[in-house]
Amino acid sequence: MGDGLDDLNISISETLDPQDWQAHRKLAHQMVDDMFDYIQSVRQREVWKPIPDESLINLTQPLPEEPIGADVAYQEFKENILPYPMGNIHPRFWGWYMGNGTITGALADFLASIMNPNLGGGNHIANYVERQVINWLIQMVGFPTNASGLLVSGGSMANFVGIAVARNAKAGFDVRSQGMQASPAHLTLYGSTETHSCLQKAVELLGLGNQSYRRIPVNKDYQIDIQILKDTIRADREAGFTPFCIIGNAGTVNTGAIDDLPALAELSKGEDLWFHVDGAIGALVALAPKNRSLISGIQFSDSLAMDLHKWLHVPFEAGAALIRSELDHRNTFSLTPAYLAHSERGLAGGSLWFSDYGLQLSRGFRALKVWFMLKEHGSVKFGRLIDQNINQANYLADRIQQTPKLELLAPVVLNIVCFRYNPGGLSDSSLNDLNQELLTRLHESGLAAPSYTTLNNQYCIRAAIANYRTLISDLDLLIREVVRTGDELNASQLIKK
Amino acid sequence: MGDGLDDLNISISETLDPQDWQAHRKLAHQMVDDMFDYIQSVRQREVWKPIPDESLINLTQPLPEEPIGADVAYQEFKENILPYPMGNIHPRFWGWYMGNGTITGALADFLASIMNPNLGGGNHIANYVERQVINWLIQMVGFPTNASGLLVSGGSMANFVGIAVARNAKAGFDVRSQGMQASPAHLTLYGSTETHSCLQKAVELLGLGNQSYRRIPVNKDYQIDIQILKDTIRADREAGFTPFCIIGNAGTVNTGAIDDLPALAELSKGEDLWFHVDGAIGALVALAPKNRSLISGIQFSDSLAMDLHKWLHVPFEAGAALIRSELDHRNTFSLTPAYLAHSERGLAGGSLWFSDYGLQLSRGFRALKVWFMLKEHGSVKFGRLIDQNINQANYLADRIQQTPKLELLAPVVLNIVCFRYNPGGLSDSSLNDLNQELLTRLHESGLAAPSYTTLNNQYCIRAAIANYRTLISDLDLLIREVVRTGDELNASQLIKK
């Protein structure tokens, strides 16, 4: 034996398991009680508040070399971290587009991390749970039962997977082996100007080039203009380009617009193009009895991106990519080196090797929280909650239209409401400054957290209501505070007229 | 108001919060007790066992439309899911390359999912925690303090990020805009034949083409052959190719080999190439006092992939990409549409927008478990545990070499041991069959779970000891069971001689 082995008897007892199991268990129970208290009282707190300097300074300390123990670490967490969340657990958070998470989802994350399996592959139960969850998603949106799927981190990765499969399936040459530099013709793809920026990111990373990605103008409802799309495809073909993919939106990020999905499906089929749908926002509307017809046509897509940490309220991260053709999906990602060879029997057996269907080899057990929440509540309830949020958005839009100093800036189809304070007599430029300051003050007040966007050079306050804690009275408060803060700013000298 | 609003008063009370908070809290406490019992008793159970048909059938039920409640869902979890983990929480799991996870890490996942922030950006505490964790990683490996970084799902994504930045920084044209089809010269990159398959996946997805990725032979220690590498680069340049990146390994997946990193760093510098290091397995050896010199040179890399769910034992998923140049990193991923514009103040303020540094926009709070575990135990202890595993691997190798019927098939540098049962008198082909069946029986016995690979056409049993629960006696058991099962198979008629 070498020198290093002499001290084995000393070092052997070291472990990351608790030294004192009973004390650690007690700490865990304390955490449960604290977190229940935290969520039960969320409405009593600010949506958001600035982080004090002391906490920020604590988070600049160098690598801790010596242990402080779990109890002290938890105290630091409670003092410096827990009080300053993003706010999307709060009833009056409507920023960007997020879900609330749930207590059950958080507990399921705990259970998943205790089991700590790797869902890259192998014959163990977690892979079967993921397969079941994927089958449920397939069932929700009406995909064929033999479709393929993968749970991923979220919409960005789900869209990346879809476009990657589209590229490889439609390029007409072996992209995996030869690379895009071998492309005999310039491949082009199409989406509306309202398509989410993560599609541009996917296009760029996949080596397709942003120049190949045609942004098609939208109509007044922010839907892709089908005639311009057709004309652009034809012109591209005539100019020697090779169109290969159309991207449709089921719920755009700015306004919640839904493209004419049946028309896009038909056009894709006629032109032999891949039809990808970004359903990160809207695909789950398939569950909502009063609104599901809005996304009709989604079931004809070749690939579909979904987000489960949005309207299903699964804690971050949880998205899904569904691919109609299992073969196309597998052909894009599958790689089996010797150290991952699949066996007939034993732990390395089984038919579920999800690493053959995406970028990740090591994959966590995110499926469990989805499984748990759908079991707990049933899918029908999630559908009612989605209808409830759409109702609330319509209520908010009605209130805006009934309020003289407020202006609705886009049609409300789903749950996204874009508006601004506009008392009249101010230029767009002044209104932009005013509304931006108004929103910042709203955040700083801790009363409500919508976000923002810009439509036709007009700065909008934007409320995306994917929130099961929101009550109608919360929306009344938003209206009141926007008008009050707007009046205050308009009366001040802060905004140039 | 529209029709849909009439029933608002009915639907308004629906929420995903518990109907009965007290009952749900009780369930959560039950989960904590069950999970502590589960981990405390892990050594008493099989490493792995086959899943019974009843459980598999339960996991083929269609989408649950109606609620079953959290209590019943948890019962189903305990009956059908919890008993059939992958096994990497067990003291005798040494398959592929995984960590164990920890109780504290699982609790931190619970806390993170309760807060449920989105670390895409914005001015909230979670982003500062991630920034601190990245700074700690930078400090660990000796990167410059102004280096950039991102927590990601694991090694595959970390390597993808590194090669993406390499591609865009070194291509010499605007890849993001023009795509790889605009490449004026054929870009090529270099790594040893032992490099992990996720690098091939990254190369293929990035549109570089597997053909552009030169696999350089290794020496007898499974390190990249520097002279052949130099010759290949020169030949490529002469043939009109454009070399842009060298990939070094700090711990190969097959045998744990570490390339000559200082030589690769020097060569990269001299040739003006990007130097990427896959440190998914070995980068954390930087913490280990007795072995850290093995990975010397890693600090000279331009990009470095790390895995924290491996030797740091953070529950899945946790990896990290470190990039020396913050500008190069940002220039590859940054995109700021109107709905993500960054503000001066309020929730949309702050300087930490991690979505500008990777593929994901929505990002979970994986930083918390890393933060919590490093605080709890201190980095010095993690270093000792890494040394402990390397000691154990050396012990196992010594035992193999002292056992006449066992054959060590590769040098042991880190914690990976490749060997086989070889009683003499059998062809390689027979030995391959015998050892494959031997390993399967070992899995099925529930006694131990190493994995496998193939080196020089010889099937190896492969033990990757990244396990803080492993004792020396567990390795003695492995030796005993391999010999016993090997003898049994050798005496049977199953294996053709």
mmCIF file of C-alpha atoms in Angstrom, chain A residues 1 4-5 7-8 11-12 14-17 21 24-25 28-29 31-33 35-40 48 51 56 58-59 61-70 73-74 76-77 80-82 84 86 88-89 93 96 98 100-101 103-104 106-107 109-111 113-118 121 123-125 128-129 132 136 139 153 156-157 160 167 176-177 179-181 186 196-197 200-201 204-212 253-254 290 309 313 315-317 333 335 337-341 345-348 355 358-364 366 368 371-372 374-382 384-385 388 391 395 398 437 440 443-444 452-454 468-469 472, chain B residues 1 4-5 7-8 11-12 14-17 21 24-25 28-29 31-33 35-40 48 51 56 58-59 61-70 73-74 76-77 80-82 84 86 88-89 93 96 98 100-101 103-104 106-107 109-111 113-118 121 123-125 128-129 132 136 139-140 153 156-157 160 167 176-177 179-181 186 196-197 200-201 204-212 253-254 290 309 313 315-317 333 335 337-341 345-348 355 358-364 366 368 371-372 374-382 384-385 388 391 398 437 440 443-444 452-454 468-469 472:
data_model
loop_
_atom_site.group_PDB
_atom_site.id
_atom_site.type_symbol
_atom_site.label_atom_id
_atom_site.label_comp_id
_atom_site.label_asym_id
_atom_site.label_seq_id
_atom_site.Cartn_x
_atom_site.Cartn_y
_atom_site.Cartn_z
ATOM 1 C CA MET A 1 0.000 0.000 0.000
ATOM 2 C CA GLY A 4 -1.584 7.802 1.372
ATOM 3 C CA LEU A 5 -3.238 4.756 2.836
ATOM 4 C CA ASP A 7 -4.054 7.554 7.451
ATOM 5 C CA LEU A 8 -7.107 5.801 6.074
ATOM 6 C CA SER A 11 -10.071 9.800 7.520
ATOM 7 C CA ILE A 12 -12.463 6.924 7.064
ATOM 8 C CA GLU A 14 -15.602 11.437 7.646
ATOM 9 C CA THR A 15 -18.997 11.816 6.011
ATOM 10 C CA LEU A 16 -21.478 14.511 5.006
ATOM 11 C CA ASP A 17 -24.238 12.766 6.941
ATOM 12 C CA TRP A 21 -29.137 12.945 13.432
ATOM 13 C CA HIS A 24 -30.564 17.708 12.258
ATOM 14 C CA ARG A 25 -34.035 16.222 12.211
ATOM 15 C CA ALA A 28 -35.632 20.082 9.427
ATOM 16 C CA HIS A 29 -38.900 20.236 11.359
ATOM 17 C CA MET A 31 -37.650 24.591 8.548
ATOM 18 C CA VAL A 32 -41.024 23.037 7.724
ATOM 19 C CA ASP A 33 -42.781 25.143 10.342
ATOM 20 C CA MET A 35 -41.777 27.742 5.600
ATOM 21 C CA PHE A 36 -45.451 27.070 6.275
ATOM 22 C CA ASP A 37 -45.572 30.272 8.325
ATOM 23 C CA TYR A 38 -43.776 32.089 5.524
ATOM 24 C CA ILE A 39 -46.229 31.026 2.845
ATOM 25 C CA GLN A 40 -49.319 31.405 5.031
ATOM 26 C CA TRP A 48 -40.797 43.112 -3.185
ATOM 27 C CA ILE A 51 -32.082 44.334 -0.071
ATOM 28 C CA LEU A 56 -25.463 42.156 0.450
ATOM 29 C CA ASN A 58 -22.672 39.122 3.924
ATOM 30 C CA LEU A 59 -23.027 37.670 0.449
ATOM 31 C CA GLN A 61 -17.648 36.885 1.956
ATOM 32 C CA PRO A 62 -15.026 34.539 0.476
ATOM 33 C CA LEU A 63 -15.215 30.749 0.362
ATOM 34 C CA PRO A 64 -15.997 29.390 3.826
ATOM 35 C CA GLU A 65 -13.144 27.044 4.650
ATOM 36 C CA GLU A 66 -14.299 25.983 8.099
ATOM 37 C CA PRO A 67 -17.764 24.643 8.973
ATOM 38 C CA ILE A 68 -20.394 26.804 10.611
ATOM 39 C CA GLY A 69 -22.889 23.929 10.879
ATOM 40 C CA ALA A 70 -26.387 23.590 9.481
ATOM 41 C CA ALA A 73 -26.212 28.409 8.099
ATOM 42 C CA TYR A 74 -29.986 28.297 8.456
ATOM 43 C CA GLU A 76 -27.952 33.223 8.049
ATOM 44 C CA PHE A 77 -30.486 32.078 5.460
ATOM 45 C CA ASN A 80 -30.122 37.505 4.831
ATOM 46 C CA ILE A 81 -31.931 35.493 2.169
ATOM 47 C CA LEU A 82 -35.479 34.502 3.063
ATOM 48 C CA TYR A 84 -35.810 39.158 -0.024
ATOM 49 C CA MET A 86 -38.263 37.831 -6.078
ATOM 50 C CA ASN A 88 -43.620 35.765 -7.503
ATOM 51 C CA ILE A 89 -45.073 33.852 -4.566
ATOM 52 C CA PHE A 93 -46.954 39.712 -8.458
ATOM 53 C CA TRP A 96 -42.717 38.863 -16.696
ATOM 54 C CA MET A 98 -44.145 33.141 -13.781
ATOM 55 C CA ASN A 100 -46.261 30.874 -7.847
ATOM 56 C CA GLY A 101 -44.875 27.451 -7.031
ATOM 57 C CA ILE A 103 -45.947 23.990 -0.997
ATOM 58 C CA THR A 104 -46.546 20.493 -2.333
ATOM 59 C CA ALA A 106 -41.479 22.335 -2.786
ATOM 60 C CA LEU A 107 -41.972 19.245 -0.636
ATOM 61 C CA ASP A 109 -38.432 18.756 -4.546
ATOM 62 C CA PHE A 110 -37.259 17.738 -1.084
ATOM 63 C CA LEU A 111 -38.357 14.137 -1.653
ATOM 64 C CA SER A 113 -33.451 15.385 -3.753
ATOM 65 C CA ILE A 114 -33.474 12.822 -0.950
ATOM 66 C CA MET A 115 -33.822 9.996 -3.493
ATOM 67 C CA ASN A 116 -31.392 11.951 -5.700
ATOM 68 C CA PRO A 117 -31.644 9.775 -8.809
ATOM 69 C CA ASN A 118 -30.077 10.677 -12.136
ATOM 70 C CA GLY A 121 -31.081 6.659 -17.980
ATOM 71 C CA ASN A 123 -33.674 0.978 -14.868
ATOM 72 C CA HIS A 124 -34.968 2.816 -11.824
ATOM 73 C CA ILE A 125 -38.349 4.231 -10.937
ATOM 74 C CA TYR A 128 -40.890 5.784 -15.305
ATOM 75 C CA VAL A 129 -42.356 8.726 -13.406
ATOM 76 C CA GLN A 132 -45.768 9.036 -17.152
ATOM 77 C CA TRP A 136 -49.875 13.174 -19.390
ATOM 78 C CA GLN A 139 -52.622 13.682 -23.495
ATOM 79 C CA SER A 153 -35.389 23.385 -17.431
ATOM 80 C CA SER A 156 -35.792 28.318 -23.494
ATOM 81 C CA MET A 157 -34.478 24.767 -23.442
ATOM 82 C CA PHE A 160 -33.945 24.888 -28.242
ATOM 83 C CA ARG A 167 -32.736 21.635 -38.054
ATOM 84 C CA ARG A 176 -24.458 16.340 -36.832
ATOM 85 C CA SER A 177 -21.472 15.087 -38.733
ATOM 86 C CA GLY A 179 -21.821 20.952 -39.416
ATOM 87 C CA MET A 180 -23.747 23.909 -40.745
ATOM 88 C CA GLN A 181 -20.753 24.995 -42.825
ATOM 89 C CA HIS A 186 -29.027 28.683 -46.819
ATOM 90 C CA HIS A 196 -39.827 35.200 -27.680
ATOM 91 C CA SER A 197 -36.127 36.067 -27.723
ATOM 92 C CA GLN A 200 -33.283 33.813 -31.426
ATOM 93 C CA LYS A 201 -30.922 32.416 -28.820
ATOM 94 C CA GLU A 204 -27.810 31.512 -32.841
ATOM 95 C CA LEU A 205 -26.495 28.685 -30.689
ATOM 96 C CA LEU A 206 -27.480 26.067 -33.261
ATOM 97 C CA GLY A 207 -25.273 27.836 -35.787
ATOM 98 C CA LEU A 208 -28.214 28.772 -38.019
ATOM 99 C CA GLY A 209 -27.531 32.493 -37.744
ATOM 100 C CA ASN A 210 -29.957 35.196 -36.757
ATOM 101 C CA GLN A 211 -29.964 36.449 -40.340
ATOM 102 C CA SER A 212 -31.628 33.191 -41.372
ATOM 103 C CA VAL A 253 -44.806 37.132 -24.120
ATOM 104 C CA ASN A 254 -45.745 40.758 -24.800
ATOM 105 C CA LYS A 290 -63.703 27.939 -21.349
ATOM 106 C CA HIS A 309 -43.335 26.465 -13.849
ATOM 107 C CA HIS A 313 -47.217 26.539 -10.832
ATOM 108 C CA PRO A 315 -41.565 25.342 -8.632
ATOM 109 C CA PHE A 316 -38.638 26.293 -10.872
ATOM 110 C CA GLU A 317 -37.370 24.626 -13.008
ATOM 111 C CA PHE A 333 -29.426 13.688 -29.534
ATOM 112 C CA LEU A 335 -25.011 9.072 -28.483
ATOM 113 C CA PRO A 337 -20.326 5.606 -25.732
ATOM 114 C CA ALA A 338 -19.027 2.465 -24.023
ATOM 115 C CA TYR A 339 -19.428 3.810 -20.495
ATOM 116 C CA LEU A 340 -23.129 4.435 -21.187
ATOM 117 C CA ALA A 341 -23.919 1.258 -23.101
ATOM 118 C CA ARG A 345 -30.801 -6.461 -17.242
ATOM 119 C CA GLY A 346 -29.717 -4.855 -13.974
ATOM 120 C CA LEU A 347 -29.417 -1.173 -13.166
ATOM 121 C CA ALA A 348 -28.075 -0.332 -16.634
ATOM 122 C CA SER A 355 -30.027 11.442 -22.170
ATOM 123 C CA GLY A 358 -31.679 16.129 -24.995
ATOM 124 C CA LEU A 359 -28.572 18.072 -24.142
ATOM 125 C CA GLN A 360 -28.254 16.905 -20.527
ATOM 126 C CA LEU A 361 -26.719 13.590 -19.519
ATOM 127 C CA SER A 362 -27.215 14.009 -15.769
ATOM 128 C CA ARG A 363 -30.822 14.941 -15.159
ATOM 129 C CA GLY A 364 -32.672 15.600 -11.902
ATOM 130 C CA ARG A 366 -38.103 17.283 -11.694
ATOM 131 C CA LEU A 368 -41.780 14.157 -9.226
ATOM 132 C CA TRP A 371 -46.502 14.121 -10.825
ATOM 133 C CA PHE A 372 -47.300 15.030 -7.228
ATOM 134 C CA LEU A 374 -51.241 16.736 -10.777
ATOM 135 C CA LYS A 375 -52.159 13.823 -8.509
ATOM 136 C CA GLU A 376 -52.953 16.104 -5.590
ATOM 137 C CA HIS A 377 -55.194 18.548 -7.427
ATOM 138 C CA GLY A 378 -56.249 16.774 -10.629
ATOM 139 C CA SER A 379 -55.903 18.358 -14.053
ATOM 140 C CA VAL A 380 -59.464 19.704 -14.102
ATOM 141 C CA LYS A 381 -58.689 22.104 -11.289
ATOM 142 C CA PHE A 382 -55.641 23.477 -13.078
ATOM 143 C CA ARG A 384 -60.376 26.077 -13.834
ATOM 144 C CA LEU A 385 -57.514 28.118 -12.368
ATOM 145 C CA GLN A 388 -59.941 32.111 -13.472
ATOM 146 C CA ASN A 391 -61.329 36.066 -16.256
ATOM 147 C CA TYR A 395 -61.797 42.162 -15.456
ATOM 148 C CA ASP A 398 -62.532 46.298 -18.307
ATOM 149 C CA GLU A 437 -41.049 55.902 -13.043
ATOM 150 C CA THR A 440 -40.518 51.620 -10.337
ATOM 151 C CA HIS A 443 -42.241 48.095 -7.031
ATOM 152 C CA GLU A 444 -40.592 50.193 -4.338
ATOM 153 C CA TYR A 452 -43.272 46.289 -18.482
ATOM 154 C CA THR A 453 -42.769 46.134 -22.189
ATOM 155 C CA THR A 454 -42.743 48.485 -25.149
ATOM 156 C CA TYR A 468 -53.576 31.426 -8.046
ATOM 157 C CA ARG A 469 -53.321 33.751 -5.055
ATOM 158 C CA ILE A 472 -60.198 40.620 -7.701
ATOM 159 C CA MET B 1 -68.214 43.003 -18.191
ATOM 160 C CA GLY B 4 -67.088 35.007 -18.345
ATOM 161 C CA LEU B 5 -67.013 37.359 -15.396
ATOM 162 C CA ASP B 7 -68.998 33.341 -12.292
ATOM 163 C CA LEU B 8 -65.962 35.115 -10.881
ATOM 164 C CA SER B 11 -64.216 30.613 -9.038
ATOM 165 C CA ILE B 12 -62.383 33.247 -7.098
ATOM 166 C CA GLU B 14 -59.899 28.454 -5.924
ATOM 167 C CA THR B 15 -56.243 28.206 -5.085
ATOM 168 C CA LEU B 16 -53.445 25.658 -4.960
ATOM 169 C CA ASP B 17 -52.711 26.536 -1.351
ATOM 170 C CA TRP B 21 -53.033 24.145 6.433
ATOM 171 C CA HIS B 24 -50.726 19.751 5.191
ATOM 172 C CA ARG B 25 -48.170 20.860 7.755
ATOM 173 C CA ALA B 28 -44.802 17.747 5.693
ATOM 174 C CA HIS B 29 -43.511 16.759 9.140
ATOM 175 C CA MET B 31 -42.248 13.460 5.139
ATOM 176 C CA VAL B 32 -39.306 14.839 7.080
ATOM 177 C CA ASP B 33 -39.397 11.944 9.535
ATOM 178 C CA MET B 35 -36.912 10.827 4.761
ATOM 179 C CA PHE B 36 -34.595 10.926 7.750
ATOM 180 C CA ASP B 37 -35.478 7.293 8.471
ATOM 181 C CA TYR B 38 -34.908 6.477 4.806
ATOM 182 C CA ILE B 39 -31.426 7.977 4.708
ATOM 183 C CA GLN B 40 -30.400 6.719 8.144
ATOM 184 C CA TRP B 48 -30.605 -1.470 -6.340
ATOM 185 C CA ILE B 51 -39.147 -2.623 -9.901
ATOM 186 C CA LEU B 56 -44.780 -0.021 -13.134
ATOM 187 C CA ASN B 58 -49.427 2.228 -11.565
ATOM 188 C CA LEU B 59 -47.100 4.514 -13.482
ATOM 189 C CA GLN B 61 -52.264 5.388 -15.560
ATOM 190 C CA PRO B 62 -53.578 8.281 -17.670
ATOM 191 C CA LEU B 63 -53.718 11.940 -16.633
ATOM 192 C CA PRO B 64 -55.453 12.232 -13.249
ATOM 193 C CA GLU B 65 -58.393 14.547 -13.831
ATOM 194 C CA GLU B 66 -59.780 14.539 -10.316
ATOM 195 C CA PRO B 67 -57.817 15.235 -7.124
ATOM 196 C CA ILE B 68 -56.625 12.489 -4.841
ATOM 197 C CA GLY B 69 -55.144 14.908 -2.309
ATOM 198 C CA ALA B 70 -51.607 15.259 -1.038
ATOM 199 C CA ALA B 73 -50.396 11.036 -3.435
ATOM 200 C CA TYR B 74 -47.729 10.680 -0.766
ATOM 201 C CA GLU B 76 -48.557 6.280 -3.660
ATOM 202 C CA PHE B 77 -45.087 7.806 -3.639
ATOM 203 C CA ASN B 80 -44.427 2.799 -5.774
ATOM 204 C CA ILE B 81 -41.561 5.278 -6.029
ATOM 205 C CA LEU B 82 -39.487 5.637 -2.865
ATOM 206 C CA TYR B 84 -36.834 1.965 -6.137
ATOM 207 C CA MET B 86 -31.242 4.605 -8.643
ATOM 208 C CA ASN B 88 -26.428 6.447 -5.740
ATOM 209 C CA ILE B 89 -27.355 7.352 -2.168
ATOM 210 C CA PHE B 93 -22.856 2.589 -5.380
ATOM 211 C CA TRP B 96 -21.003 6.023 -13.827
ATOM 212 C CA MET B 98 -22.314 10.582 -9.290
ATOM 213 C CA ASN B 100 -24.670 10.974 -3.022
ATOM 214 C CA GLY B 101 -26.588 14.163 -2.396
ATOM 215 C CA ILE B 103 -29.919 15.781 3.604
ATOM 216 C CA THR B 104 -28.956 19.421 3.931
ATOM 217 C CA ALA B 106 -32.386 18.283 -0.079
ATOM 218 C CA LEU B 107 -33.669 20.615 2.620
ATOM 219 C CA ASP B 109 -33.961 22.470 -2.338
ATOM 220 C CA PHE B 110 -37.144 22.638 -0.287
ATOM 221 C CA LEU B 111 -36.299 26.138 0.952
ATOM 222 C CA SER B 113 -38.615 25.980 -4.014
ATOM 223 C CA ILE B 114 -40.634 27.689 -1.269
ATOM 224 C CA MET B 115 -39.026 31.049 -2.146
ATOM 225 C CA ASN B 116 -39.301 29.998 -5.805
ATOM 226 C CA PRO B 117 -37.356 32.882 -7.334
ATOM 227 C CA ASN B 118 -36.369 33.064 -10.978
ATOM 228 C CA GLY B 121 -32.286 38.369 -13.514
ATOM 229 C CA ASN B 123 -32.796 42.731 -8.106
ATOM 230 C CA HIS B 124 -33.549 40.030 -5.573
ATOM 231 C CA ILE B 125 -31.384 38.111 -3.160
ATOM 232 C CA TYR B 128 -26.524 37.552 -5.156
ATOM 233 C CA VAL B 129 -26.315 34.080 -3.627
ATOM 234 C CA GLN B 132 -21.300 34.451 -4.285
ATOM 235 C CA TRP B 136 -16.317 30.674 -4.418
ATOM 236 C CA GLN B 139 -11.541 31.019 -5.797
ATOM 237 C CA MET B 140 -11.386 27.202 -5.535
ATOM 238 C CA SER B 153 -27.702 21.768 -14.862
ATOM 239 C CA SER B 156 -23.078 18.617 -20.344
ATOM 240 C CA MET B 157 -24.459 22.145 -20.185
ATOM 241 C CA PHE B 160 -21.831 23.353 -24.052
ATOM 242 C CA ARG B 167 -16.868 29.200 -31.095
ATOM 243 C CA ARG B 176 -24.527 34.753 -34.019
ATOM 244 C CA SER B 177 -25.744 36.745 -36.964
ATOM 245 C CA GLY B 179 -24.472 31.267 -38.798
ATOM 246 C CA MET B 180 -21.860 28.597 -39.334
ATOM 247 C CA GLN B 181 -22.738 28.408 -43.041
ATOM 248 C CA HIS B 186 -13.493 25.134 -41.689
ATOM 249 C CA HIS B 196 -16.656 12.745 -22.654
ATOM 250 C CA SER B 197 -19.387 12.286 -25.267
ATOM 251 C CA GLN B 200 -19.453 15.705 -29.149
ATOM 252 C CA LYS B 201 -23.055 16.583 -28.384
ATOM 253 C CA GLU B 204 -22.988 18.817 -33.037
ATOM 254 C CA LEU B 205 -25.644 21.085 -31.550
ATOM 255 C CA LEU B 206 -23.508 24.188 -32.099
ATOM 256 C CA GLY B 207 -23.426 23.389 -35.806
ATOM 257 C CA LEU B 208 -19.676 22.782 -35.812
ATOM 258 C CA GLY B 209 -20.008 19.203 -37.043
ATOM 259 C CA ASN B 210 -18.511 16.117 -35.502
ATOM 260 C CA GLN B 211 -16.110 15.864 -38.451
ATOM 261 C CA SER B 212 -14.495 19.109 -37.267
ATOM 262 C CA VAL B 253 -14.888 9.457 -17.443
ATOM 263 C CA ASN B 254 -13.378 6.073 -18.303
ATOM 264 C CA LYS B 290 -3.003 15.710 -1.034
ATOM 265 C CA HIS B 309 -23.566 17.086 -8.054
ATOM 266 C CA HIS B 313 -22.464 15.836 -3.426
ATOM 267 C CA PRO B 315 -28.323 16.945 -5.092
ATOM 268 C CA PHE B 316 -29.058 16.926 -8.817
ATOM 269 C CA GLU B 317 -28.867 19.207 -10.740
ATOM 270 C CA PHE B 333 -25.577 34.884 -24.865
ATOM 271 C CA LEU B 335 -30.076 39.445 -25.639
ATOM 272 C CA PRO B 337 -35.745 42.498 -25.666
ATOM 273 C CA ALA B 338 -38.129 45.190 -24.410
ATOM 274 C CA TYR B 339 -39.899 42.904 -21.951
ATOM 275 C CA LEU B 340 -36.573 42.128 -20.275
ATOM 276 C CA ALA B 341 -35.071 45.627 -20.326
ATOM 277 C CA ARG B 345 -34.232 50.776 -9.652
ATOM 278 C CA GLY B 346 -36.947 48.465 -8.385
ATOM 279 C CA LEU B 347 -37.366 44.759 -8.972
ATOM 280 C CA ALA B 348 -36.122 45.018 -12.561
ATOM 281 C CA SER B 355 -29.990 35.012 -18.524
ATOM 282 C CA GLY B 358 -26.486 31.104 -20.785
ATOM 283 C CA LEU B 359 -29.217 29.317 -22.631
ATOM 284 C CA GLN B 360 -31.852 29.502 -19.907
ATOM 285 C CA LEU B 361 -33.997 32.567 -19.254
ATOM 286 C CA SER B 362 -35.950 31.121 -16.327
ATOM 287 C CA ARG B 363 -33.460 29.704 -13.844
ATOM 288 C CA GLY B 364 -34.058 28.032 -10.490
ATOM 289 C CA ARG B 366 -29.843 25.810 -7.344
ATOM 290 C CA LEU B 368 -28.876 27.803 -2.405
ATOM 291 C CA TRP B 371 -24.231 27.812 -0.570
ATOM 292 C CA PHE B 372 -25.817 25.914 2.298
ATOM 293 C CA LEU B 374 -20.369 24.832 1.768
ATOM 294 C CA LYS B 375 -21.379 26.925 4.772
ATOM 295 C CA GLU B 376 -22.385 23.872 6.793
ATOM 296 C CA HIS B 377 -19.267 21.807 6.212
ATOM 297 C CA GLY B 378 -16.607 24.258 5.030
ATOM 298 C CA SER B 379 -14.550 23.709 1.892
ATOM 299 C CA VAL B 380 -11.647 22.075 3.755
ATOM 300 C CA LYS B 381 -13.785 19.086 4.682
ATOM 301 C CA PHE B 382 -14.877 18.554 1.075
ATOM 302 C CA ARG B 384 -10.504 15.814 2.820
ATOM 303 C CA LEU B 385 -13.429 13.739 1.538
ATOM 304 C CA GLN B 388 -10.453 9.976 1.205
ATOM 305 C CA ASN B 391 -7.247 6.791 -1.003
ATOM 306 C CA ASP B 398 -3.987 -2.600 -4.450
ATOM 307 C CA GLU B 437 -22.886 -11.152 -16.734
ATOM 308 C CA THR B 440 -25.421 -7.735 -13.971
ATOM 309 C CA HIS B 443 -26.558 -5.392 -9.549
ATOM 310 C CA GLU B 444 -29.309 -7.954 -9.198
ATOM 311 C CA TYR B 452 -18.691 -0.697 -16.747
ATOM 312 C CA THR B 453 -16.773 0.499 -19.712
ATOM 313 C CA THR B 454 -14.684 -0.958 -22.506
ATOM 314 C CA TYR B 468 -18.863 9.795 1.317
ATOM 315 C CA ARG B 469 -20.724 6.786 2.711
ATOM 316 C CA ILE B 472 -13.061 0.247 3.290
#
